[in-house]
Coordinates of C-alpha atoms in Angstrom, one line a residue:
X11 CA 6.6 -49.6 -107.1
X12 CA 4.8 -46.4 -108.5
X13 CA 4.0 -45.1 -104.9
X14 CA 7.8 -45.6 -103.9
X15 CA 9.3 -43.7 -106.6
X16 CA 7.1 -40.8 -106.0
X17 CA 7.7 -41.1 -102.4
X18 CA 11.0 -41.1 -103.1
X19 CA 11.2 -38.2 -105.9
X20 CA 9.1 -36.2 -102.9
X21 CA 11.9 -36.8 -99.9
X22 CA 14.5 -36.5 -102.8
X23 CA 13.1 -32.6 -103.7
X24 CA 12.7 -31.8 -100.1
X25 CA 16.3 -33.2 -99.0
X26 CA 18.7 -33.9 -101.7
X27 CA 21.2 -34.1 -99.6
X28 CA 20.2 -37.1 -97.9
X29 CA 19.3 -39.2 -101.1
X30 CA 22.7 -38.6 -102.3
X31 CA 24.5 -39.5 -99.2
X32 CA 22.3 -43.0 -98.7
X33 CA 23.4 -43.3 -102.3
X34 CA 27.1 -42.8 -101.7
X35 CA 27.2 -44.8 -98.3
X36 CA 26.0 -47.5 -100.4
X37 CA 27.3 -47.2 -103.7
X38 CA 31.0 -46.0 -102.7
X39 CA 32.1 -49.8 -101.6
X40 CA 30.2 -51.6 -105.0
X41 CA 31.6 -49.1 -107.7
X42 CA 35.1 -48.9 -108.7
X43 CA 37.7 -47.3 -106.8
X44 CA 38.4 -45.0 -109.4
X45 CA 34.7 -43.7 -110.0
X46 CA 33.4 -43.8 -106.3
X47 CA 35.2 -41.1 -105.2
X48 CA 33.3 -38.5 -107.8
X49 CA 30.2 -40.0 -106.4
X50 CA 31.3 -38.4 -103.2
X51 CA 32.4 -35.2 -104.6
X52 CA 29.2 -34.9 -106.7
X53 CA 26.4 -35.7 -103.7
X54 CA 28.3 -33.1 -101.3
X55 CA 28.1 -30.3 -104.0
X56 CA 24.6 -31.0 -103.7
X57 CA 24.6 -30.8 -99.8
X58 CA 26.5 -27.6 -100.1
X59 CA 23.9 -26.3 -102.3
X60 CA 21.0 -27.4 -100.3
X61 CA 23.4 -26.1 -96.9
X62 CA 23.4 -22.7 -98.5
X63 CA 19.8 -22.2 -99.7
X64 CA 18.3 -22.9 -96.7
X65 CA 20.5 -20.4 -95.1
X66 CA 22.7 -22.7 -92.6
X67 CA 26.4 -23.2 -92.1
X68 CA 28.1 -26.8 -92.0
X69 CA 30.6 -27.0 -89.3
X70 CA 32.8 -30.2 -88.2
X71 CA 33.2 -30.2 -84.9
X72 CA 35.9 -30.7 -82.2
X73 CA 37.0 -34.1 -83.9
X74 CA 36.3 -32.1 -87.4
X75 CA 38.9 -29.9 -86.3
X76 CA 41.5 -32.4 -85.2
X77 CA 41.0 -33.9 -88.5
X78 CA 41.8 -31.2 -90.2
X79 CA 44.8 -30.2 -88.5
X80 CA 46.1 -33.8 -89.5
X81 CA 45.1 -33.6 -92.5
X82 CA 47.3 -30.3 -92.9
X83 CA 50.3 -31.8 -91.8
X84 CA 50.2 -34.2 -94.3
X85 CA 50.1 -32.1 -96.9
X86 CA 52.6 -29.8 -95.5
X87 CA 54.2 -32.7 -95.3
X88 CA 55.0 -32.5 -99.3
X89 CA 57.7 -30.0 -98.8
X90 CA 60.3 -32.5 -97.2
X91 CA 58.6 -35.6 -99.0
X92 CA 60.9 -37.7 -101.4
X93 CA 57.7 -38.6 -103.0
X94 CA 55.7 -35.7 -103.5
X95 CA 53.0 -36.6 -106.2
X96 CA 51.8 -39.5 -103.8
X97 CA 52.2 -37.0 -100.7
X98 CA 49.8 -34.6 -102.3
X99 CA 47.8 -37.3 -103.9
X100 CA 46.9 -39.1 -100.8
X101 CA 46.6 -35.9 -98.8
X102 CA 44.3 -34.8 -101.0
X103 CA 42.2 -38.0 -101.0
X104 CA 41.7 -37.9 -97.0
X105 CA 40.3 -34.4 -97.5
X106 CA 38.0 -36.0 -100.4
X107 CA 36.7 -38.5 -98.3
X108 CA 36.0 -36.3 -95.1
X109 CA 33.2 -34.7 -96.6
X110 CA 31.1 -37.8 -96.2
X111 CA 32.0 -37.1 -92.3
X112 CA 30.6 -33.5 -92.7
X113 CA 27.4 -34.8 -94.3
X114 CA 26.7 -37.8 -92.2
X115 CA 27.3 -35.0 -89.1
X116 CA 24.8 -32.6 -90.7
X117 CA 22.3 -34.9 -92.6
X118 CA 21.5 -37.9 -89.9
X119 CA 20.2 -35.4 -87.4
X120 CA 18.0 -38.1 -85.7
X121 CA 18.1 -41.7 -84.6
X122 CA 16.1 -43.1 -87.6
X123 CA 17.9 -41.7 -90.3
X124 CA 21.4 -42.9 -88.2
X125 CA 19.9 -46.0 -88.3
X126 CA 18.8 -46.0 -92.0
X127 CA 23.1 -44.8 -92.7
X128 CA 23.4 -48.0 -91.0
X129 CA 21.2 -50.2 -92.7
X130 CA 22.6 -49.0 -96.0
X131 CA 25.7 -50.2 -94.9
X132 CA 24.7 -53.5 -94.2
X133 CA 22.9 -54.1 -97.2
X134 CA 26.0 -52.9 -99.7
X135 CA 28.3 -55.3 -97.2
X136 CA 26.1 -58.1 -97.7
X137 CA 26.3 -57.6 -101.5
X138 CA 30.1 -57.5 -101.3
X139 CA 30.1 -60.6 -98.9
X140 CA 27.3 -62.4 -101.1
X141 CA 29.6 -61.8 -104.2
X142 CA 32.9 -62.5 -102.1
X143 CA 31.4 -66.1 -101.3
X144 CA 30.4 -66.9 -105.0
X145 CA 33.6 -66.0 -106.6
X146 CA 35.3 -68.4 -103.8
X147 CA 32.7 -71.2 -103.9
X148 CA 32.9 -70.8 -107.8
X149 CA 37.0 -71.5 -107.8
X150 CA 36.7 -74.6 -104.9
X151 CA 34.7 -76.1 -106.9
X152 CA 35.8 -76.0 -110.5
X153 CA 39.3 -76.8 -108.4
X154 CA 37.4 -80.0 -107.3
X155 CA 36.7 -80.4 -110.5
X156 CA 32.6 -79.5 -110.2
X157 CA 32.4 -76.7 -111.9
X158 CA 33.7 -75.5 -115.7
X159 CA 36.5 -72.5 -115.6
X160 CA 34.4 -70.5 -117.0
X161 CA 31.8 -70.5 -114.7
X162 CA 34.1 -69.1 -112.2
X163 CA 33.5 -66.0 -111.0
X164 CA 36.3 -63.4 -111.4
X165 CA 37.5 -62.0 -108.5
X166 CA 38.2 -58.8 -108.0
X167 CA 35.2 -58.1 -110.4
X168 CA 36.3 -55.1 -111.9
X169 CA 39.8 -56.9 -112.5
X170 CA 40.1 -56.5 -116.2
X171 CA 38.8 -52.8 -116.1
X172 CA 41.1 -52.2 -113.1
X173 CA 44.0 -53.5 -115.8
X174 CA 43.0 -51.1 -118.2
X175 CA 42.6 -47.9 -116.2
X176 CA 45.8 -48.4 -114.0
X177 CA 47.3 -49.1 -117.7
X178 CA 46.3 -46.1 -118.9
X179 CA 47.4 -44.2 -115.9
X180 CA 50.7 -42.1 -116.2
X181 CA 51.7 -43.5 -112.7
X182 CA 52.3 -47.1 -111.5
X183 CA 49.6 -48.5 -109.5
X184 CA 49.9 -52.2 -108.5
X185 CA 47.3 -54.3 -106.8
X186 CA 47.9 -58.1 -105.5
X187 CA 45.1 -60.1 -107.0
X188 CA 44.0 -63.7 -105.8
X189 CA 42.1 -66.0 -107.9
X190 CA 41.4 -68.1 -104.3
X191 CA 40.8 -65.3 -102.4
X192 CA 37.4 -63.3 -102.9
X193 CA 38.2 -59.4 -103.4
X194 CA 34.2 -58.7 -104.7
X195 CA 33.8 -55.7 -105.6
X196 CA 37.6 -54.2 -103.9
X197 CA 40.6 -54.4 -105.8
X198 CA 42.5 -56.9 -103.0
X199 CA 41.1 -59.5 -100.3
X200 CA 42.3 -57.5 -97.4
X201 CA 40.2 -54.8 -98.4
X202 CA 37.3 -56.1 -98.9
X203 CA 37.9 -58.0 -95.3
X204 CA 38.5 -54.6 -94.0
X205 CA 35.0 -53.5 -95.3
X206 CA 33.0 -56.7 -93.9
X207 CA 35.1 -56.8 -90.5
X208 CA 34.2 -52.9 -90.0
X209 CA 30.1 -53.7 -90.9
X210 CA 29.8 -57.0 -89.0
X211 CA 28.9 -54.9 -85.8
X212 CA 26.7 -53.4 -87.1
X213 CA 24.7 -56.3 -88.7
X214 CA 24.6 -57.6 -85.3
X215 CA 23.1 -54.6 -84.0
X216 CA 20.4 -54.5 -86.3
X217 CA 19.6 -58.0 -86.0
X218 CA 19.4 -57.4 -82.2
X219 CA 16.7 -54.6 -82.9
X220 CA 14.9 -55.4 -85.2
X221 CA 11.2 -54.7 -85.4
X222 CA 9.4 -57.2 -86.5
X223 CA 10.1 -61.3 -87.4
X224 CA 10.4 -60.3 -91.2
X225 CA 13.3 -57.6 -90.2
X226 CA 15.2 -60.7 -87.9
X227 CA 15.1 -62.5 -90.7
X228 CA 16.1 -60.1 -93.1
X229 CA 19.3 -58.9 -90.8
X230 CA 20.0 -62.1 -89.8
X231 CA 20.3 -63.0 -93.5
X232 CA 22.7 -60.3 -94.3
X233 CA 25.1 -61.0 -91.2
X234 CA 25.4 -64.6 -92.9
X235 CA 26.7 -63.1 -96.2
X236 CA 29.0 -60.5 -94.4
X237 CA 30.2 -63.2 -92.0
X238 CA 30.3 -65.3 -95.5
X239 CA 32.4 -62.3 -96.9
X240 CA 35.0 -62.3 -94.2
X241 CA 35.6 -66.2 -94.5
X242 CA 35.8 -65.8 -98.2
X243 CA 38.8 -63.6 -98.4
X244 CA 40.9 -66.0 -96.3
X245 CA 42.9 -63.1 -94.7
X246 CA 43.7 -64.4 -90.7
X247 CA 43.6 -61.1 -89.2
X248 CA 40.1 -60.6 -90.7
X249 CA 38.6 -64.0 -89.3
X250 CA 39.9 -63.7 -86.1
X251 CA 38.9 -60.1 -85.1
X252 CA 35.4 -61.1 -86.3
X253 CA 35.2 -63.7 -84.1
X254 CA 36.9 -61.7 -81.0
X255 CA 34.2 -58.8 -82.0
X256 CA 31.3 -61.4 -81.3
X257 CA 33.1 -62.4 -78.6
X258 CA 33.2 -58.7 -77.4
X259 CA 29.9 -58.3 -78.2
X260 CA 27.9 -61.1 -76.0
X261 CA 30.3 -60.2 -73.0
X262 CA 28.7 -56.6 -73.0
X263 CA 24.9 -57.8 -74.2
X264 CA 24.6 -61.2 -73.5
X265 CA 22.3 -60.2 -70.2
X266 CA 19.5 -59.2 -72.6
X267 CA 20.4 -60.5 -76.1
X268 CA 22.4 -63.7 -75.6
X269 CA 19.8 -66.0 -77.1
X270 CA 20.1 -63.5 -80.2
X271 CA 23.6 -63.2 -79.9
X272 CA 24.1 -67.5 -80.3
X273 CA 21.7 -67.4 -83.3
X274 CA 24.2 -65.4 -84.7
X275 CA 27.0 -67.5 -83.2
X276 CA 26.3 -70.4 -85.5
X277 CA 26.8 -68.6 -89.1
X278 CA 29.6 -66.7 -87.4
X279 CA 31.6 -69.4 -86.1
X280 CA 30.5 -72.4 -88.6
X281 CA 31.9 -70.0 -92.1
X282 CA 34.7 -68.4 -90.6
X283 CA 36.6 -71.1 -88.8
X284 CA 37.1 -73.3 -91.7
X285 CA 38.8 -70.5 -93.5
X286 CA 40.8 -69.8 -90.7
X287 CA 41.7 -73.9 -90.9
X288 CA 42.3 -73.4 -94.7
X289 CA 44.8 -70.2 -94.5
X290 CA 46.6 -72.9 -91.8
X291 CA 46.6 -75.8 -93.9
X292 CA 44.3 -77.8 -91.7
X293 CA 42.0 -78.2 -94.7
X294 CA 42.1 -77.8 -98.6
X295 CA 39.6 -78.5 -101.3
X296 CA 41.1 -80.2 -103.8
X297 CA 40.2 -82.8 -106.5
X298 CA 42.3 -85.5 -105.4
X299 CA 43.7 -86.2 -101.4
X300 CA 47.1 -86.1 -102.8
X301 CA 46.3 -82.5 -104.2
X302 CA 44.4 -81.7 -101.1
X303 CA 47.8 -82.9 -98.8
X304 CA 49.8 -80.6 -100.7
X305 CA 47.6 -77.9 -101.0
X306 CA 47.3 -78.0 -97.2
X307 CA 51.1 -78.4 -97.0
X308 CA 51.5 -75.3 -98.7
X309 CA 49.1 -73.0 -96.9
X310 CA 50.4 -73.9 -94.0
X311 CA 53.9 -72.4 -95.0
X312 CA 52.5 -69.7 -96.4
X313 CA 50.7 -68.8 -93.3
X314 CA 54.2 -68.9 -91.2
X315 CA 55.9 -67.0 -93.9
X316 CA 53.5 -64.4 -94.0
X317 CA 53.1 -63.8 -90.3
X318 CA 57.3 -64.1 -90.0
X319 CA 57.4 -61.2 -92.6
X320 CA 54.9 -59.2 -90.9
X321 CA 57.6 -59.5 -87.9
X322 CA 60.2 -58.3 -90.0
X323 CA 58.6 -55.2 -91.9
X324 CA 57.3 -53.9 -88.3
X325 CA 60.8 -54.7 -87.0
X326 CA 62.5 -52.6 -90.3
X327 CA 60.4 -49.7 -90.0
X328 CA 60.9 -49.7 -86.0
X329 CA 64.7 -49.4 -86.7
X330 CA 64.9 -46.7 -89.5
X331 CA 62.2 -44.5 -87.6
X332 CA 64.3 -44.7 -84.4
X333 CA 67.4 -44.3 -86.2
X334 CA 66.3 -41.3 -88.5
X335 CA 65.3 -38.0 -86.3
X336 CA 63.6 -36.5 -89.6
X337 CA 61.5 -39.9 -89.7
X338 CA 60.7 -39.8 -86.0
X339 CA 59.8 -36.4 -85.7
X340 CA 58.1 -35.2 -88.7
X341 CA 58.4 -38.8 -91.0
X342 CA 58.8 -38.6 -94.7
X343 CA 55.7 -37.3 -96.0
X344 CA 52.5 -38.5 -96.0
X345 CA 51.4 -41.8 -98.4
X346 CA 53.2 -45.3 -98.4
X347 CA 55.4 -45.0 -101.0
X348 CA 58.4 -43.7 -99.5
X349 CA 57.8 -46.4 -97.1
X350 CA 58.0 -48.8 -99.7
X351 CA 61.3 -47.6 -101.2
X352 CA 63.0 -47.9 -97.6
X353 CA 61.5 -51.5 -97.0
X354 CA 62.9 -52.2 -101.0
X355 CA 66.0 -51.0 -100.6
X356 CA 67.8 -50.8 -97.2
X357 CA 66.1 -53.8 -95.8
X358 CA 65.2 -56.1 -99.1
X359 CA 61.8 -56.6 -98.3
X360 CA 59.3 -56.0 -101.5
X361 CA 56.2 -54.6 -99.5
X362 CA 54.3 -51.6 -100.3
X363 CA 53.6 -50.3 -96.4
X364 CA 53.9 -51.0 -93.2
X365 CA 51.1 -53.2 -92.6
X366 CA 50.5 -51.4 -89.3
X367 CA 48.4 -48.0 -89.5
X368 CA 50.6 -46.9 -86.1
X369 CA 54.3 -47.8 -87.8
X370 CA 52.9 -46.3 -91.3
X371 CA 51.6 -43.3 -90.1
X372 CA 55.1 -42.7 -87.8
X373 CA 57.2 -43.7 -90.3
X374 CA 55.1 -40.9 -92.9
X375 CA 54.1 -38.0 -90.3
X376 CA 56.6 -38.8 -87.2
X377 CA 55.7 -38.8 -83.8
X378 CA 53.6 -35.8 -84.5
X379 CA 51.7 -37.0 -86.5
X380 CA 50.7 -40.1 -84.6
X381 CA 50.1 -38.1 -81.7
X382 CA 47.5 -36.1 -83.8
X383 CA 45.9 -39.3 -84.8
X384 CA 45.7 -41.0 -81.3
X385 CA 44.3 -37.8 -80.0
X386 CA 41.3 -38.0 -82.9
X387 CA 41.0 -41.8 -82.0
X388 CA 40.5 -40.9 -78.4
X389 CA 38.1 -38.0 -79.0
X390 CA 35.8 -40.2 -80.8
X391 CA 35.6 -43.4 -77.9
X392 CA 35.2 -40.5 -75.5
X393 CA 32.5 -38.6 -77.9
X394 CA 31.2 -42.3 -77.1
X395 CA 31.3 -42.5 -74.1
X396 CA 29.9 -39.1 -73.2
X397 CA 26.3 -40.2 -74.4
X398 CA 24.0 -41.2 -71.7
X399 CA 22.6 -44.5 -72.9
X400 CA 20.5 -45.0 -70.6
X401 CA 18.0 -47.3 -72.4
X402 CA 18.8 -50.6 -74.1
X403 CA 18.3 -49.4 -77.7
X404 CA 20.7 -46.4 -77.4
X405 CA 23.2 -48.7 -75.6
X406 CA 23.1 -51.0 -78.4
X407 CA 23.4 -48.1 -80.9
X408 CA 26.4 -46.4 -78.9
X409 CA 27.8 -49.9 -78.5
X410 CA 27.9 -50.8 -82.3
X411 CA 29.5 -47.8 -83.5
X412 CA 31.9 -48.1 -80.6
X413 CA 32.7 -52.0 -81.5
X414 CA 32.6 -51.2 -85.5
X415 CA 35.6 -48.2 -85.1
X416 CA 37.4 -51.0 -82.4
X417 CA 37.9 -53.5 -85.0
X418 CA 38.4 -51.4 -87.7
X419 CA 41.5 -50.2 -85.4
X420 CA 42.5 -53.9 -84.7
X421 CA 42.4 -55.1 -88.1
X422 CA 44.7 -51.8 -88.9
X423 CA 47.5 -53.5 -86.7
X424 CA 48.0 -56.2 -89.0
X425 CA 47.5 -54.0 -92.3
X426 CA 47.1 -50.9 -93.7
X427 CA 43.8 -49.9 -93.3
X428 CA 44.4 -46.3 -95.0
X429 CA 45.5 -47.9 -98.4
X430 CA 42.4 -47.0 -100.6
X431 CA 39.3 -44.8 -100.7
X432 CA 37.4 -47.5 -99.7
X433 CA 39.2 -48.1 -96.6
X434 CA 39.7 -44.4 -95.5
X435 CA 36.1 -43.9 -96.0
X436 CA 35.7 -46.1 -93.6
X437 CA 37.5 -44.2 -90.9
X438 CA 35.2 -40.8 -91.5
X439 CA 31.9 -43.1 -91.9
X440 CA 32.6 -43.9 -88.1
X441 CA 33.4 -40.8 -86.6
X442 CA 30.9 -39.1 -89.1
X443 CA 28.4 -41.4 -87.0
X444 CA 30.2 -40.6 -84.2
X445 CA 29.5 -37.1 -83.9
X446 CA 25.7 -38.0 -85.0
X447 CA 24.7 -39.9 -82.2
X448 CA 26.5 -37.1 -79.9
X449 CA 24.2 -34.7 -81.5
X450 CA 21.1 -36.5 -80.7
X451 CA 21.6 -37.4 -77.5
X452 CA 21.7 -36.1 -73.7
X453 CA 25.7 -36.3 -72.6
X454 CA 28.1 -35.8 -69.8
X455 CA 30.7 -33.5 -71.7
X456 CA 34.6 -34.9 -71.0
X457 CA 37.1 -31.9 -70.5
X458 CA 39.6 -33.5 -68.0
X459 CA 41.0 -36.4 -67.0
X460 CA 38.6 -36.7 -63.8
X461 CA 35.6 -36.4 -66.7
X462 CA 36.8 -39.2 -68.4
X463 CA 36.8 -41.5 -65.6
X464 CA 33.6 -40.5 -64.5
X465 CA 32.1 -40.9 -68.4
X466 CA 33.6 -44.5 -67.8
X467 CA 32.5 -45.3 -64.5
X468 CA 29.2 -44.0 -65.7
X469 CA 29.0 -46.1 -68.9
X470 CA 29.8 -49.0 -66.7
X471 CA 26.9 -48.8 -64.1
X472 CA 24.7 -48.7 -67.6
X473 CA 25.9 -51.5 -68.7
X474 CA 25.1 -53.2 -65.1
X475 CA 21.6 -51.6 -64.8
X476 CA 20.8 -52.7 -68.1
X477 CA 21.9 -56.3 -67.4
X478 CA 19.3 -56.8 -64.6

């Protein structure tokens, strides 16, 4: 124990930097969402510090750049904004959060330490799903009637300190709390599926290459509890992206992993399909079959409802964008609340966004503004696609980043995944890996069209050489 704390306090003097932003990448999704963001701002002063006495500049690259240029527009967006404390406020919190892109560019400057960023963030997912899965195994049974009430495990965890800040707060903030859905250590149950859908990828990937039997073992463990988190929060979207990312996943690398790949199958499939049968009504845990009927009666409603107002909210916000020329062109101003008043009041729906990152970010920048995020989007699957993974272990590398930004992407087209500092971190985590792995590896630079097809077409004849 000794010998790892001086180990430890030695790396820790020679890069600082790096300490702190393995502490933030796994710290950031356990602590509060009001405290991890000065982790964040903390650990990069120290980068900065570290940057400037050793005489080198930080830069952020072509998608960097893009970034920024979006991130401009939304706070210029403040000056036609309806709602400019949230404009400003949210604005500001995407330029918070893209320092841990600027770090994770800088900092994991080889393929072990890209791999250590993403072992980190397996192991705080598996915490979240771990917890996730006892505060929803804790309420089925005491519902059963197994367990006392107060054995059951409160869920979000920090809800009764989240009352009290948000209290305390001179603005409103409101979170939707579920004490049968698992939130862990997020304030709601889709974020905390938008954290384990978003590290499931990569659990697989380091299951697939890892070292030794102990490391399988180990990885294969902490896929369980993510793959237990996702189930645990009962959102639909959630379960069933998970399961199409496996799917995805033993398509591309079945040829020299499937064995591996069905291993993982079984937790996969076995923990998330019954919650996808619960959210549906096909099964309940109750403490009578009477309750259990009803119970299954009622999620089954509640699942058509939900999807039917999802329908409507995209529908609403596809009408007032394409009936408003301010909305479509330059939107309202950046941050979902003026969103919400529109839903509220012109079309009596009680939502707080869009739950669609493509209608949300319309309706907020415009058609501008989406442009400027499709283009960053694009940049970083071609950034992707550029690297010459011609090995299996690169491949795999390449392939889980690619997958882990994919579903991040698809789970944003059933809710806003830009609706806390936990989720947005997310979004600069991957293309802060992103531009890693394009730093550390031979590549085919894409400037046209013709390039990209070729970077494709490229990719593609890896994939098959790999596969024999």
């Amino acid at each position: 124990m000794s010998a790892n704390l001086k180990k430890l306090k030695n790396e820790y003097k020679s890069n600082p930097g790096w300490i702190w932003l393995l502490a933030i990448v796994f710290l950031f999704p356990i602590l509060p969402e009001y405290v991890s963001p000065f982790i964040l701002f903390a650990g990069f002063i120290v980068f900065k510090l570290q940057w400037s006495r050793e005489g080198k500049k930080a830069y952020v690259g072509t998608i960097g750049k893009l970034e920024m240029a979006f991130m401009t527009l939304a706070l210029v967006s403040a000056i036609w904004s309806n709602t400019k404390l949230d404009t400003l406020g949210v604005a500001g919190l995407w330029w918070g959060m893209f320092l841990v892109q600027v770090m994770i560019y800088h900092l994991a400057n080889s393929r072990k330490k890209i791999d250590t960023v993403l072992k980190t963030i397996s192991v705080s997912a598996a915490i979240n799903g771990g917890v996730g899965m006892l505060q929803v195994c804790s309420f089925a049974l005491n519902k059963a009637g197994l367990l006392p009430k107060s054995a059951v495990l409160v869920t979000p965890i920090y809800k009764a300190m989240d009352k009290a800040v948000y209290t305390w707060l001179p603005f409103a903030i409101k979170t939707n709390t579920f004490k049968n859905r698992a939130s862990a250590f997020y304030s709601n149950p889709n974020l905390l599926a938008t954290y384990m859908v978003f590290s499931y990828p990569i659990s697989i990937y380091l299951f697939l290459n890892a070292k030794n039997r102990k490391n399988k073992i180990a990885y294969f463990a902490i896929n369980l509890l993510i793959s237990a988190g996702i189930s645990s929060t009962l959102t639909r979207a959630g379960c069933v992206i998970a399961l199409a990312g496996w799917i995805f996943m033993f398509i591309i690398l079945a040829k020299r992993h499937a064995k591996e790949l069905l291993v993982i199958f079984v937790p996969t499939f076995s923990i998330i399909i019954p919650s996808i049968m619960t959210r549906y009504g096909l099964f309940a845990i109750k403490g009578s079959k009477i309750a259990a009927k009803e119970s299954a009666v009622a999620n089954n409603i509640a699942a058509k409802e939900s999807s039917a107002n999802h329908l409507k909210i995209w529908s609403a916000i596809f009408d007032y964008i394409t009936h408003h020329a301010k909305a479509f062109i330059i939107g309202m101003g950046f941050g979902c609340e003026s969103t919400g008043k529109i839903l509220k009041e012109l079309y009596s729906l009680n939502k707080p966004h869009s739950h669609n990152f493509v209608f949300e970010i319309w309706a907020e920048l415009g058609i501008i503004g989406i442009i400027l995020l499709a283009v960053i989007i694009l940049c970083a699957f071609g950034k992707l696609l550029e690297i010459n993974a011609n090995n299996g272990k690169k491949f795999d590398l390449v392939f889980c980043v690619f997958t882990s930004l994919l579903l991040l992407l698809l789970f944003g087209l059933t809710d806003y995944i830009f609706n806390s500092p936990k989720q947005i971190i997310l979004f600069f985590i991957a293309l802060g890996l992103t531009q890693a792995i394009s730093q550390c590896y031979d590549k085919t630079l894409i400037n046209s069209p013709e390039a990209l097809v070729k970077a494709a077409e490229k990719n593609y004849k890896e994939i098959v050489e790999l596969k024999k």
